[in-house]
Short mmCIF file of C-alpha atoms in Angstrom, two decimals:
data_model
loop_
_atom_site.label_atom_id
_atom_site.label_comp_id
_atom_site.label_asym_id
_atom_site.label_seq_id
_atom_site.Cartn_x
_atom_site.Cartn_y
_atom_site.Cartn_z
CA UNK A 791 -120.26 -108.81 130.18
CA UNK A 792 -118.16 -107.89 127.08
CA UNK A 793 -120.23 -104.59 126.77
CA UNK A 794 -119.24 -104.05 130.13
CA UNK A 795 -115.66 -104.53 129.23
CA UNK A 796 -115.57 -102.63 126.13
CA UNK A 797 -113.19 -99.32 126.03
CA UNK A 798 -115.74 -97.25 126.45
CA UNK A 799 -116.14 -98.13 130.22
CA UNK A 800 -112.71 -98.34 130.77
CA UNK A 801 -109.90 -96.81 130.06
CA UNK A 802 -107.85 -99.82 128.56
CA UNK A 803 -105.19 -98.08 127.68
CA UNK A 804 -104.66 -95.74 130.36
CA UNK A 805 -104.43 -98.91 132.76
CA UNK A 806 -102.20 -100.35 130.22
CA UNK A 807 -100.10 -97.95 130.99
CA UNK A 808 -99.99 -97.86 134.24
CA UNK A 809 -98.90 -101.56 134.39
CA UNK A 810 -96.54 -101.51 132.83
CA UNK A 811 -94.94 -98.07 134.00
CA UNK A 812 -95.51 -100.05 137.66
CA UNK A 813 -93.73 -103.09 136.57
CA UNK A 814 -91.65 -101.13 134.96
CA UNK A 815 -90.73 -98.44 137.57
CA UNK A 816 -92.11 -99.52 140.82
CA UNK A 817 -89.95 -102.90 140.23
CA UNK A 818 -87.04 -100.94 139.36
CA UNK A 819 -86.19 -98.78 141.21
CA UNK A 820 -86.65 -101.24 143.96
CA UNK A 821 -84.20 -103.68 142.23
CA UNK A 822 -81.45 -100.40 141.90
CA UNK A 823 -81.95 -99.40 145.98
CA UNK A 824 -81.14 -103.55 146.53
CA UNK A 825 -78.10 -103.03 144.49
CA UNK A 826 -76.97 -99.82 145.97
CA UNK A 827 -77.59 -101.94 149.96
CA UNK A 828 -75.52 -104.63 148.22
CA UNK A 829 -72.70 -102.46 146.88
CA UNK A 830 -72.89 -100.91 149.86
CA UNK A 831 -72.61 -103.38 152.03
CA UNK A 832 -69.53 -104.58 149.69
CA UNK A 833 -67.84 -101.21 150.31
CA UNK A 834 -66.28 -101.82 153.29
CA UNK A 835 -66.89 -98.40 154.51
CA UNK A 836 -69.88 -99.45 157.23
CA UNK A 837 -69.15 -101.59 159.78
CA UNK A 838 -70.49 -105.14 159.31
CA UNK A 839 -70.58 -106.29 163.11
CA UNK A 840 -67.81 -108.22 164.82
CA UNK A 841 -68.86 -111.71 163.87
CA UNK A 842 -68.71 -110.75 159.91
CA UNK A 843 -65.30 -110.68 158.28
CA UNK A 844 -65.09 -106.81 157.37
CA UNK A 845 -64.85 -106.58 153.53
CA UNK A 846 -61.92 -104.04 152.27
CA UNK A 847 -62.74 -100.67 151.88
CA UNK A 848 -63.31 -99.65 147.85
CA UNK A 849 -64.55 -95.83 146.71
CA UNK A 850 -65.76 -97.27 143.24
CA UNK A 851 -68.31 -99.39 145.19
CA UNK A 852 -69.40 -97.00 147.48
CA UNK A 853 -69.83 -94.57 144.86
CA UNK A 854 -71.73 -96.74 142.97
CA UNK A 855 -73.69 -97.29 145.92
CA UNK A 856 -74.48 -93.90 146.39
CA UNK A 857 -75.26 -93.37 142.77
CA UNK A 858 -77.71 -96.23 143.13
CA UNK A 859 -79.49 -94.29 146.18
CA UNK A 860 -79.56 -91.21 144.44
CA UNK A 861 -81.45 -92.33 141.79
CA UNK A 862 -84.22 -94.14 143.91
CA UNK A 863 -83.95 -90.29 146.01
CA UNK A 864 -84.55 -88.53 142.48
CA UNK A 865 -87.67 -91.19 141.78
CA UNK A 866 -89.06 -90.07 144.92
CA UNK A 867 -89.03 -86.32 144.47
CA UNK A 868 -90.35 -87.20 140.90
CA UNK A 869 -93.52 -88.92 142.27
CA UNK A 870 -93.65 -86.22 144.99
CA UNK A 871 -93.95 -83.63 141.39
CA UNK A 872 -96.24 -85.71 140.23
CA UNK A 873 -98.42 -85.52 142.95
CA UNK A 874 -98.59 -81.96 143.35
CA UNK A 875 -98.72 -81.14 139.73
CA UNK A 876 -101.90 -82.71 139.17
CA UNK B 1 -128.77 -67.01 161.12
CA UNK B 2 -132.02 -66.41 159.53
CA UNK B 3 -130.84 -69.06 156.60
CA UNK B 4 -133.90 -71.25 156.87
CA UNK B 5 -130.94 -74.49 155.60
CA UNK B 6 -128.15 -73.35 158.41
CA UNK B 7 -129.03 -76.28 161.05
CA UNK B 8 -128.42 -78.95 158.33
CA UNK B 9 -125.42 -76.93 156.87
CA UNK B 10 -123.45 -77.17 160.50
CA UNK B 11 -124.56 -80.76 160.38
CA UNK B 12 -123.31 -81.74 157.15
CA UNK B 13 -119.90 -79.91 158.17
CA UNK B 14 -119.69 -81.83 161.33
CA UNK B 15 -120.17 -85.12 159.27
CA UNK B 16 -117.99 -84.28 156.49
CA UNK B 17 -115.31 -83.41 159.30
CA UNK B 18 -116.26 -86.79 161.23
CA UNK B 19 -115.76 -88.63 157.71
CA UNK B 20 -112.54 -87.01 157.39
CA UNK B 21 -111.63 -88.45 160.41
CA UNK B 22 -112.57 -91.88 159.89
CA UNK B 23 -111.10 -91.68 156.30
CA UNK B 24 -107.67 -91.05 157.97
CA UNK B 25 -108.53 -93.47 160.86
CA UNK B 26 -108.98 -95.83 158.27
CA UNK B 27 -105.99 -95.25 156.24
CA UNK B 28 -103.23 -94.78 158.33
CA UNK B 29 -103.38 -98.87 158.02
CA UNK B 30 -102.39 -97.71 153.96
CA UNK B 31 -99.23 -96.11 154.79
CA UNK B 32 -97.90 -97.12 158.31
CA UNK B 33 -99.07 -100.84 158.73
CA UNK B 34 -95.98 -102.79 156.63
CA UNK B 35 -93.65 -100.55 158.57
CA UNK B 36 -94.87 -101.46 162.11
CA UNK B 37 -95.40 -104.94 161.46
CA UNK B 38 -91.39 -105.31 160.10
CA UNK B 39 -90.70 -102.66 163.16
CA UNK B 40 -88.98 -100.24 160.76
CA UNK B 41 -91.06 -97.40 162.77
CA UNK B 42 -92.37 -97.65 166.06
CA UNK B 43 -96.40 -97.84 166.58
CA UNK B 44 -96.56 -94.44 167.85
CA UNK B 45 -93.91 -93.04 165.84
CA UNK B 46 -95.24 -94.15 162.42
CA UNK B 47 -99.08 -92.75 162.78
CA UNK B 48 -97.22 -89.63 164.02
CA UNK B 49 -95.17 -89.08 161.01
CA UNK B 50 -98.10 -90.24 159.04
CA UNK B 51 -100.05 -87.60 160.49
CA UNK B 52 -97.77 -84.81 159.80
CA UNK B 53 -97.45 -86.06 155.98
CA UNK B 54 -101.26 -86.15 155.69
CA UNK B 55 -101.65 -82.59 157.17
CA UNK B 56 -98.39 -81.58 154.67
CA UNK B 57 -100.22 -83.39 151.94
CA UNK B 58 -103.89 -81.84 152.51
CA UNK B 59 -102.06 -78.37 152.51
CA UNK B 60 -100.42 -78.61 149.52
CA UNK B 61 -103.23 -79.89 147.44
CA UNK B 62 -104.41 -76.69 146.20
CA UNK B 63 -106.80 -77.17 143.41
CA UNK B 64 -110.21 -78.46 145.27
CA UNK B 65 -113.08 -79.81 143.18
CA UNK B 66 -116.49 -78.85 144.73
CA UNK B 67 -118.02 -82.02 143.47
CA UNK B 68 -118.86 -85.31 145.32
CA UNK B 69 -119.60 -88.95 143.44
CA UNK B 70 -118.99 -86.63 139.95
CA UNK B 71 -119.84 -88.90 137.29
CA UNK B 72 -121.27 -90.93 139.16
CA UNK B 73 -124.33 -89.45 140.15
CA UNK B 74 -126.38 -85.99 138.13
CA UNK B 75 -124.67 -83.36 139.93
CA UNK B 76 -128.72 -81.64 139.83
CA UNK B 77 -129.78 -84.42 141.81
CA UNK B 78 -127.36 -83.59 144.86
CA UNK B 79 -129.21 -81.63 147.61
CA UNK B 80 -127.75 -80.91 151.01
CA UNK B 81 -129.77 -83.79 152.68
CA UNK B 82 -128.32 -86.25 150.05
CA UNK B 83 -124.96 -84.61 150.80
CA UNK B 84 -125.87 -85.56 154.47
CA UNK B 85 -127.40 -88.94 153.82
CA UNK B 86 -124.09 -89.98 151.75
CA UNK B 87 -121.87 -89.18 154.02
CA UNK B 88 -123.54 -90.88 157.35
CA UNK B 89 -123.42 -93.85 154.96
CA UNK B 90 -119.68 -93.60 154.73
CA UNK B 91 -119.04 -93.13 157.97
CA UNK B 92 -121.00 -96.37 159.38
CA UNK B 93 -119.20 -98.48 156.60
CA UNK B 94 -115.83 -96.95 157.93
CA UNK B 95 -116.68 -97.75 161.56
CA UNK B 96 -118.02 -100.54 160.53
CA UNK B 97 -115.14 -102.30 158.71
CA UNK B 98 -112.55 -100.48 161.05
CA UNK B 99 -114.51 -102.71 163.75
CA UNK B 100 -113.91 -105.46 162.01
CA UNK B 101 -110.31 -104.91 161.11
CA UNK B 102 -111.00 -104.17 157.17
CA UNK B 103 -109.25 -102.00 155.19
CA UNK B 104 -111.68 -101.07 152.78
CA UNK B 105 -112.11 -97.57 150.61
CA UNK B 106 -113.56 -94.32 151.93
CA UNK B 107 -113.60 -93.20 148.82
CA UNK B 108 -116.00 -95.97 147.72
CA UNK B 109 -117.78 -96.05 151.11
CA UNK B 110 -118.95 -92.16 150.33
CA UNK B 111 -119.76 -92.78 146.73
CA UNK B 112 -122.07 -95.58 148.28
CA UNK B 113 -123.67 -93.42 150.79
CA UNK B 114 -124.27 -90.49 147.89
CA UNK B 115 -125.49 -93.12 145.39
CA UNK B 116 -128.27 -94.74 148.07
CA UNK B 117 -129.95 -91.22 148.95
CA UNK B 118 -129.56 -89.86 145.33
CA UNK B 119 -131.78 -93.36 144.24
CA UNK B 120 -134.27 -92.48 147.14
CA UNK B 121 -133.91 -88.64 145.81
CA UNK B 122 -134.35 -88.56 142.32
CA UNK B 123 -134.29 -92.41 141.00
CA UNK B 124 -132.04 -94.86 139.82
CA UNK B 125 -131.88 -92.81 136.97
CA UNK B 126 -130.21 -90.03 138.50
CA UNK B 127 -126.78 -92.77 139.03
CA UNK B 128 -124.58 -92.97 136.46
CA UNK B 129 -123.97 -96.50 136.23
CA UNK B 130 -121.51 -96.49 133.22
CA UNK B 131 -119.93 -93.70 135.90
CA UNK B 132 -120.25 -96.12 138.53
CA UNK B 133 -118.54 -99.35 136.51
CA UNK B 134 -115.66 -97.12 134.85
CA UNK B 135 -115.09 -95.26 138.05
CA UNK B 136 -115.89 -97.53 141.00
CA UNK B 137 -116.28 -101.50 139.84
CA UNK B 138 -113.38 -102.04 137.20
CA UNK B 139 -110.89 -99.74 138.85
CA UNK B 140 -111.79 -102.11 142.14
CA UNK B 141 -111.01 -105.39 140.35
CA UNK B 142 -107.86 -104.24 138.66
CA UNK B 143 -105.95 -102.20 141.52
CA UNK B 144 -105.71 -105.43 143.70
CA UNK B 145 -104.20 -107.26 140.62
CA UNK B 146 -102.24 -104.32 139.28
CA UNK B 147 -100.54 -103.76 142.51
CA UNK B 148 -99.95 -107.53 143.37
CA UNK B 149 -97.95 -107.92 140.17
CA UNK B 150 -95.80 -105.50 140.33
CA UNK B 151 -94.87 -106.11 144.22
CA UNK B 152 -94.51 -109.47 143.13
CA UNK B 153 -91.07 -108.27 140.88
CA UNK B 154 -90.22 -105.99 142.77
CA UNK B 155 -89.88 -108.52 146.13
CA UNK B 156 -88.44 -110.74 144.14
CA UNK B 157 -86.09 -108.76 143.08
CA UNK B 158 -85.29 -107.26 146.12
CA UNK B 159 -84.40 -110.66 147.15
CA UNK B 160 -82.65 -112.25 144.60
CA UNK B 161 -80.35 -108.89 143.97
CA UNK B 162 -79.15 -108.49 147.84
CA UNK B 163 -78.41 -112.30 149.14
CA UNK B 164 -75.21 -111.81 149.48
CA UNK B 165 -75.46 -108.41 150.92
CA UNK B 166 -74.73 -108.09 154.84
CA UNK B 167 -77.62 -108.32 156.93
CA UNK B 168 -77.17 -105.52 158.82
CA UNK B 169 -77.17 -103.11 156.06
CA UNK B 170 -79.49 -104.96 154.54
CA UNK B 171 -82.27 -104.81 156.74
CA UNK B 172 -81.32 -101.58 157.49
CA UNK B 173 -81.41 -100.10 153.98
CA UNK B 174 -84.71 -102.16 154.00
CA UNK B 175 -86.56 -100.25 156.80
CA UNK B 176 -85.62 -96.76 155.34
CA UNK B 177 -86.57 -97.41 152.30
CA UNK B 178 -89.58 -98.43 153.74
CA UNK B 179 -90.01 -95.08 156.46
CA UNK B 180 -89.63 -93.38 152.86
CA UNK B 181 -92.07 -94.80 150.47
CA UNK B 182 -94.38 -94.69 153.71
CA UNK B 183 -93.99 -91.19 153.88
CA UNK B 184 -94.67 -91.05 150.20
CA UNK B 185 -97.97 -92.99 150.34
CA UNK B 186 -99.16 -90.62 153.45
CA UNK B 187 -98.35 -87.69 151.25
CA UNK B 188 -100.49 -89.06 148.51
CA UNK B 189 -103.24 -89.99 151.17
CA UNK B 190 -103.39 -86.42 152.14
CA UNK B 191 -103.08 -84.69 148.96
CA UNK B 192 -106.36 -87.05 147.39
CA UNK B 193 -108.21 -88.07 150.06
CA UNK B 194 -108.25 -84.31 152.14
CA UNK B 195 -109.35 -82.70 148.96
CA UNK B 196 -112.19 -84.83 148.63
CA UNK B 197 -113.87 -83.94 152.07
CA UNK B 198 -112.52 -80.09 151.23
CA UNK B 199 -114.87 -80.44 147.98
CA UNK B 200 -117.97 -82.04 149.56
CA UNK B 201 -118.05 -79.35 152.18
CA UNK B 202 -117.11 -76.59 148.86
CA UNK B 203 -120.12 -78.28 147.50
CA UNK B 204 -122.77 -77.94 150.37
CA UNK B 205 -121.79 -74.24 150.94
CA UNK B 206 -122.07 -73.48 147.13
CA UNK B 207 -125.64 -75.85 146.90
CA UNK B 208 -126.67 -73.74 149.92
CA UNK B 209 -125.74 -70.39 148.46
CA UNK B 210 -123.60 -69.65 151.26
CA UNK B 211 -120.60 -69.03 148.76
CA UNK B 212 -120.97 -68.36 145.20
CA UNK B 213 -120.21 -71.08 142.68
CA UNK B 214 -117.17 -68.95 141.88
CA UNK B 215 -115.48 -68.91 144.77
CA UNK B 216 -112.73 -70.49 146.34
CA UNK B 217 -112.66 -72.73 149.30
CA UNK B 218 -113.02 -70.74 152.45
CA UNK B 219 -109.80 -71.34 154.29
CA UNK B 220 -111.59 -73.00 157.42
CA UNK B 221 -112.74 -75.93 155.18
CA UNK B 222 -108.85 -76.64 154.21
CA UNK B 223 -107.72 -76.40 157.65
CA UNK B 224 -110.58 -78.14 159.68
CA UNK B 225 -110.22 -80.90 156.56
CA UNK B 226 -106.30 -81.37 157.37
CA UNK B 227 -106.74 -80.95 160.61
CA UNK B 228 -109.60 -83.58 160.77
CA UNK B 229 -107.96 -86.42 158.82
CA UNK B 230 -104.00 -85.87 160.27
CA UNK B 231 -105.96 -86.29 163.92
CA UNK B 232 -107.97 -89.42 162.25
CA UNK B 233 -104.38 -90.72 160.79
CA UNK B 234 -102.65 -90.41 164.29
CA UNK B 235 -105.06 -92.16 166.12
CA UNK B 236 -104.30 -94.54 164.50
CA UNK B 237 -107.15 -97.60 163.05
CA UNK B 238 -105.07 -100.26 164.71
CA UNK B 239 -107.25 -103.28 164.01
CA UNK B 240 -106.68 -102.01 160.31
CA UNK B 241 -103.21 -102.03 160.92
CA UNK B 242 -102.73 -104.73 162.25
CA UNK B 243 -104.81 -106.89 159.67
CA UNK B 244 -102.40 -105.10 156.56
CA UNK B 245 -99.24 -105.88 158.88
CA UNK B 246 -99.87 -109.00 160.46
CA UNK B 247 -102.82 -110.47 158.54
CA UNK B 248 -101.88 -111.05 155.60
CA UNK B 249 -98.62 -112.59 155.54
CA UNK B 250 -95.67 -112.97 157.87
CA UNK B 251 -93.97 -109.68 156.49
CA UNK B 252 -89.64 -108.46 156.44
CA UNK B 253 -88.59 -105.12 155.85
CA UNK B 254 -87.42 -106.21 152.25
CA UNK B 255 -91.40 -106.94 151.31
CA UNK B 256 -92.31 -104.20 153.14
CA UNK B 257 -90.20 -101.68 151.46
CA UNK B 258 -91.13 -103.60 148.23
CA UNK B 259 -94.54 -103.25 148.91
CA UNK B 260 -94.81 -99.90 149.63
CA UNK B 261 -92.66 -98.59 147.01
CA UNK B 262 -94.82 -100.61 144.55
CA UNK B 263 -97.69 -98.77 145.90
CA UNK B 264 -96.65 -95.39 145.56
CA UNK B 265 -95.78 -95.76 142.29
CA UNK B 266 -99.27 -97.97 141.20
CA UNK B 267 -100.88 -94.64 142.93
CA UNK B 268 -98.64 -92.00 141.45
CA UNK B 269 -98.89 -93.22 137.81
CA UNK B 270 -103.00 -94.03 138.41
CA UNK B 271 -102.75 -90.15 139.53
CA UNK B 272 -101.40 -88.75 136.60
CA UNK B 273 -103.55 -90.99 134.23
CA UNK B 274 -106.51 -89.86 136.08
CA UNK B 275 -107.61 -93.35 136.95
CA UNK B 276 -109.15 -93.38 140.28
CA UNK B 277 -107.71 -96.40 142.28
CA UNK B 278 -108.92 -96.95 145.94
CA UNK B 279 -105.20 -96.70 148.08
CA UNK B 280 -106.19 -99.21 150.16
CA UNK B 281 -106.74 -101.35 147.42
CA UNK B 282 -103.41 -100.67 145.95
CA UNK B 283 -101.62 -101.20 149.31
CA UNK B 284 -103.82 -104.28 149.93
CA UNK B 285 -103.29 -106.25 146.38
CA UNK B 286 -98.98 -104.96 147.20
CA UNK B 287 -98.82 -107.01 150.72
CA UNK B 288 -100.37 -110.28 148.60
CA UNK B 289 -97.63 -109.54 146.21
CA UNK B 290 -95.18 -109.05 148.63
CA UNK B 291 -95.43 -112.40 150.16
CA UNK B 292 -96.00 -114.06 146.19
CA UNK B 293 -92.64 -112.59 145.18
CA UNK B 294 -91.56 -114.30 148.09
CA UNK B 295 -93.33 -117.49 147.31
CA UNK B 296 -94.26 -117.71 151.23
CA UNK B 297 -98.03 -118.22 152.38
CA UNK B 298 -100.77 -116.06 151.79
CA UNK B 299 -103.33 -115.99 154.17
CA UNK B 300 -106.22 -116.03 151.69
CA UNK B 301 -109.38 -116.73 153.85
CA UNK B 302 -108.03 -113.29 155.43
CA UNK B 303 -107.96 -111.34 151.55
CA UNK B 304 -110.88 -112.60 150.68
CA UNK B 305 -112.43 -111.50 153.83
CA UNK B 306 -111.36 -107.64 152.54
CA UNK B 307 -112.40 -108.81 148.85
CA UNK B 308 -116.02 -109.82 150.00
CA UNK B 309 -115.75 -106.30 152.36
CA UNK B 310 -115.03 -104.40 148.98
CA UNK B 311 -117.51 -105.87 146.91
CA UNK B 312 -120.11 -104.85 149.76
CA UNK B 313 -119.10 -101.53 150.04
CA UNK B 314 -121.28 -99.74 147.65
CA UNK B 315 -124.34 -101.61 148.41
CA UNK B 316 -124.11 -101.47 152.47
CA UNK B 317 -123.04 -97.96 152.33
CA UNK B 318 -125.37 -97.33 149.89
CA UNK B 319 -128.44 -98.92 152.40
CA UNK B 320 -127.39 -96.57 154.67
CA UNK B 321 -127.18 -93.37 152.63
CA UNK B 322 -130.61 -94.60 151.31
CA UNK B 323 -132.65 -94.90 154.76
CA UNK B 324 -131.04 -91.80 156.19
CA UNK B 325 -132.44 -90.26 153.58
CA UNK B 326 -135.71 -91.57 153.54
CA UNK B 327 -135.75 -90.76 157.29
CA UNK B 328 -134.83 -86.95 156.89
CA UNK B 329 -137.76 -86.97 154.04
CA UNK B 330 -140.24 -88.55 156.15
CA UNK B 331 -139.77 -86.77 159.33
CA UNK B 332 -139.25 -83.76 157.25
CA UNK B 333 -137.17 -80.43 158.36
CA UNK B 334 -134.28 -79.95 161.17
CA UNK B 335 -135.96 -82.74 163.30
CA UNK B 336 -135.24 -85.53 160.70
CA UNK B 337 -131.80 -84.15 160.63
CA UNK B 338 -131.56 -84.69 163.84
CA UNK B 339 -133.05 -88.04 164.46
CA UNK B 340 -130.48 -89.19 162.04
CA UNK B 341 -127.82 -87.75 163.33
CA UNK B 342 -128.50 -88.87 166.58
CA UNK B 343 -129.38 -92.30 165.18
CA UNK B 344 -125.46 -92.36 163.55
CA UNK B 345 -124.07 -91.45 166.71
CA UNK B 346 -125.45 -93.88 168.49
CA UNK B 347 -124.13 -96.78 166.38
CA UNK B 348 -120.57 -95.49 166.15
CA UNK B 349 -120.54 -95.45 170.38
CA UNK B 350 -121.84 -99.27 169.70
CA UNK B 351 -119.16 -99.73 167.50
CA UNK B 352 -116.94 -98.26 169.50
CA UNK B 353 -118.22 -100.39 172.85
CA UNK B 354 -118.18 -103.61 171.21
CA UNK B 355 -114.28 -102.92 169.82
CA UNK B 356 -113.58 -102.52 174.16
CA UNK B 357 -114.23 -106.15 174.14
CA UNK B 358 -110.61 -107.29 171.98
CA UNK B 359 -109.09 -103.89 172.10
CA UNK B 360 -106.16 -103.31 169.30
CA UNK B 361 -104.10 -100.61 169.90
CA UNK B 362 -100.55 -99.52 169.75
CA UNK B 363 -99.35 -102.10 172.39
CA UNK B 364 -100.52 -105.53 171.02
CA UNK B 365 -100.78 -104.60 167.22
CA UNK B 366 -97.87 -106.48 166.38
CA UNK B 367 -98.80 -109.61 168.47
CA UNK B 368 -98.86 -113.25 166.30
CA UNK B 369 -101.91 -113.34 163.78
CA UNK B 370 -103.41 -116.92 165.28
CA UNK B 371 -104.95 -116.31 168.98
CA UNK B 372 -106.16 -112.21 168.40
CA UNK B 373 -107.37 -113.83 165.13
CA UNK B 374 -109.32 -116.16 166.84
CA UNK B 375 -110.61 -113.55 169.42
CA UNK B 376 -111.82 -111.18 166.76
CA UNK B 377 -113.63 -114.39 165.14
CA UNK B 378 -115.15 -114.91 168.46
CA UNK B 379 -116.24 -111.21 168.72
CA UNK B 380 -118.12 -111.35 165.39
CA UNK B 381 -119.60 -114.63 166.17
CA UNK B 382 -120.83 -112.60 169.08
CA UNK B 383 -122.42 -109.65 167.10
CA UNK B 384 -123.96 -112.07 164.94
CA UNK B 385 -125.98 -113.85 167.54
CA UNK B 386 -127.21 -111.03 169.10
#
């Protein structure tokens, strides 16, 4: 069993890696798109629906907002390079 | 046509094609099912996009490997009948598990298949088993676990950071992020899993002499590849689907999204380090991880259903891959060929009988887990009495 789990059947560190650049990434960017929905939401700019009190409108937010989509947008085309460059 | 090898040359095209198929059959389930269970995309919408991404995806991936099971099995010992043999054995473990509502890997089902004839072929020492732990076995225990951890922070996360947010946005945000990172993982699908078939069919018309070892791939095996797996994708393997949507846990677009974007990037990164992870693996072990981060129940009878499925992969493909060889060896010549293809054929209209009897399809794919659950049980209660 330890044989078996020696590096030289797998690629420890490569897998390493890849944890932690998921963790690292993958949990990331997701946490920065839920902060540009909630800073977007907080804008004020899109309409909330009648029953919710509409919050006032603020540019700083929704550019922060955007700024937080754009970046998830630039990790996409990113992976998209990675795929292709392979 | 005076090439004595031509019969069983058009055969092993028409079964790489047919694999191709199933492979996208199978997978749609990979990229689509979190987004029609959390009705970001409509059924018929989201096999349709995935479709066109696959086809994109199998386009774009230019550099094609003629190799099949490499380092896995001595390259010498791969004739066209194992070539053959391997990939009948992939497609019954596809139709198989597809029947059963499985996701399970193509990729491993084919490696099975190639590993079975090449031990009837040449030997068990023609398989490279360190190949086949590195490659196949390890990679197969950690993507599950890989991708489960990092959906796990990345749901929660997606949870704790938008609470406050309004819901509308919120699950709106939600459900394009997830018609994204779908996209993505379709993308993916078609750039690896394409240029797989591309190079098994690259291989047979090189082993056959048909094209020089030199060449490139004939532009008829990239388009009848795309072609082939885009048609599998939108047709859609509903009872995949719906086991990755439905099955697992009781999924919202903020898991889904969380999922899916955890298993793009699990794939994306195993991509560039050249570690071979199974998709459906990844985007299995992401839905468990999705509910975790959520601290909501997993159904775990229903993963360890698809863990048991996995771990049988290699060895029921491999059966297969091993008697249609044997078969084509005994019988000898274009008959044997035929007798096995015929034989294959045969079980996948079975197959395809027995799913008429609890029918998933576009329709009732989203339905509540408990009473199709229970049908399906019943069905495979059924087969096993027979």
């Amino acid at each position: 069993m330890m044989r078996v789990l020696a590096d030289s059947y797998v690629d420890w560190a490569s897998m390493w890696k890849i944890l932690v650049i998921s963790v690292c990434v993958g949990a990331g960017l997701v946490a920065v798109y839920a902060v540009g929905l909630r800073a977007l939401s907080a804008s004020g700019y899109l309409r909330v629906g009648e029953d919710q009190a509409q919050p006032k409108r603020n540019a700083f937010v929704l550019v922060a907002a955007i700024i937080c989509i754009a970046i998830v947008a630039a990790g996409a085309l990113y992976g998209l390079n990675v795929m292709f460059d392979k | 046509m005076n090439d004595p090898n031509a019969f069983i040359l058009v055969m092993v095209v028409i079964l790489g094609l047919g694999f191709d198929f199933t492979n996208g059959f199978h997978d749609a389930a990979n990229a689509m099912a979190t987004s029609i269970a959390t009705g970001a995309l409509k059924p018929k919408v989201a096999v349709t996009i995935s479709a066109f991404a696959n086809l994109l995806g199998a386009f774009l991936s230019l550099a094609v490997a003629a190799t099949i099971a490499k380092g896995i099995v001595d390259q010498n010992a791969v004739t066209i009948e194992v070539v053959f043999a391997g990939l009948a054995g992939g497609i019954a473990w596809n139709v198989t598990t597809w029947y059963l509502g499985i996701p399970s890997s193509s990729s491993h089902a084919l490696i099975g298949g190639v590993m079975g004839a090449t031990i009837v072929h040449a030997g068990s020492t023609a398989v490279i088993w360190k190949g086949v732990t590195s490659k196949v076995l390890i990679p197969a225990i950690l993507a599950p676990i890989i991708a489960a951890l990092v959906a796990t922070a990345a749901t929660w996360l997606a949870y704790r950071v938008t609470t406050r947010a309004v819901e509308k946005v919120r699950t709106a945000g939600f459900r394009w992020g997830q018609v994204g990172t779908a996209t993505l993982v379709s993308l993916a699908h078609g750039t690896n899993d394409a240029q797989k078939t591309m190079g098994v069919l690259t291989l047979a018309l090189v082993a056959n002499g048909t094209i020089s070892k030199a060449a490139s791939t004939p532009d008829w095996v990239i388009i009848s590849c795309a072609l082939a797996i885009s048609l599998g994708t939108y047709m859609g393997g509903w009872r995949v689907i719906r086991t990755l949507g439905k099955g697992l846990i009781e999924i919202q677009s903020a898991q889904g999204f969380a999922s899916q974007a955890s298993s793009a990037v699990v794939i994306l990164s195993s991509t560039h380090y050249g570690i071979p992870l199974s998709t459906t693996q990844v985007c299995s072990g992401s839905v468990v991880g999705a509910g975790l981060g959520r601290a909501q129940p997993v159904r775990w009878s229903v993963f360890g259903r698809m863990v048991v499925t996995w771990l049988l992969t290699l060895p029921a493909a491999g059966l297969v891959g091993a008697a249609t060889f044997a078969v084509i060896n005994g019988i000898g010549g274009d008959l044997g060929v035929i007798v096995m293809a015929v034989a294959l054929a045969a079980f996948c209209a079975g197959i395809y009988v027995l799913s008429r009897q609890s029918t998933v399809d576009a329709g009732n794919v989203n339905d509540a887990w408990g009473a199709q659950g229970r049908r399906a049980r019943r069905a495979v209660v059924r087969v096993g009495t027979k």
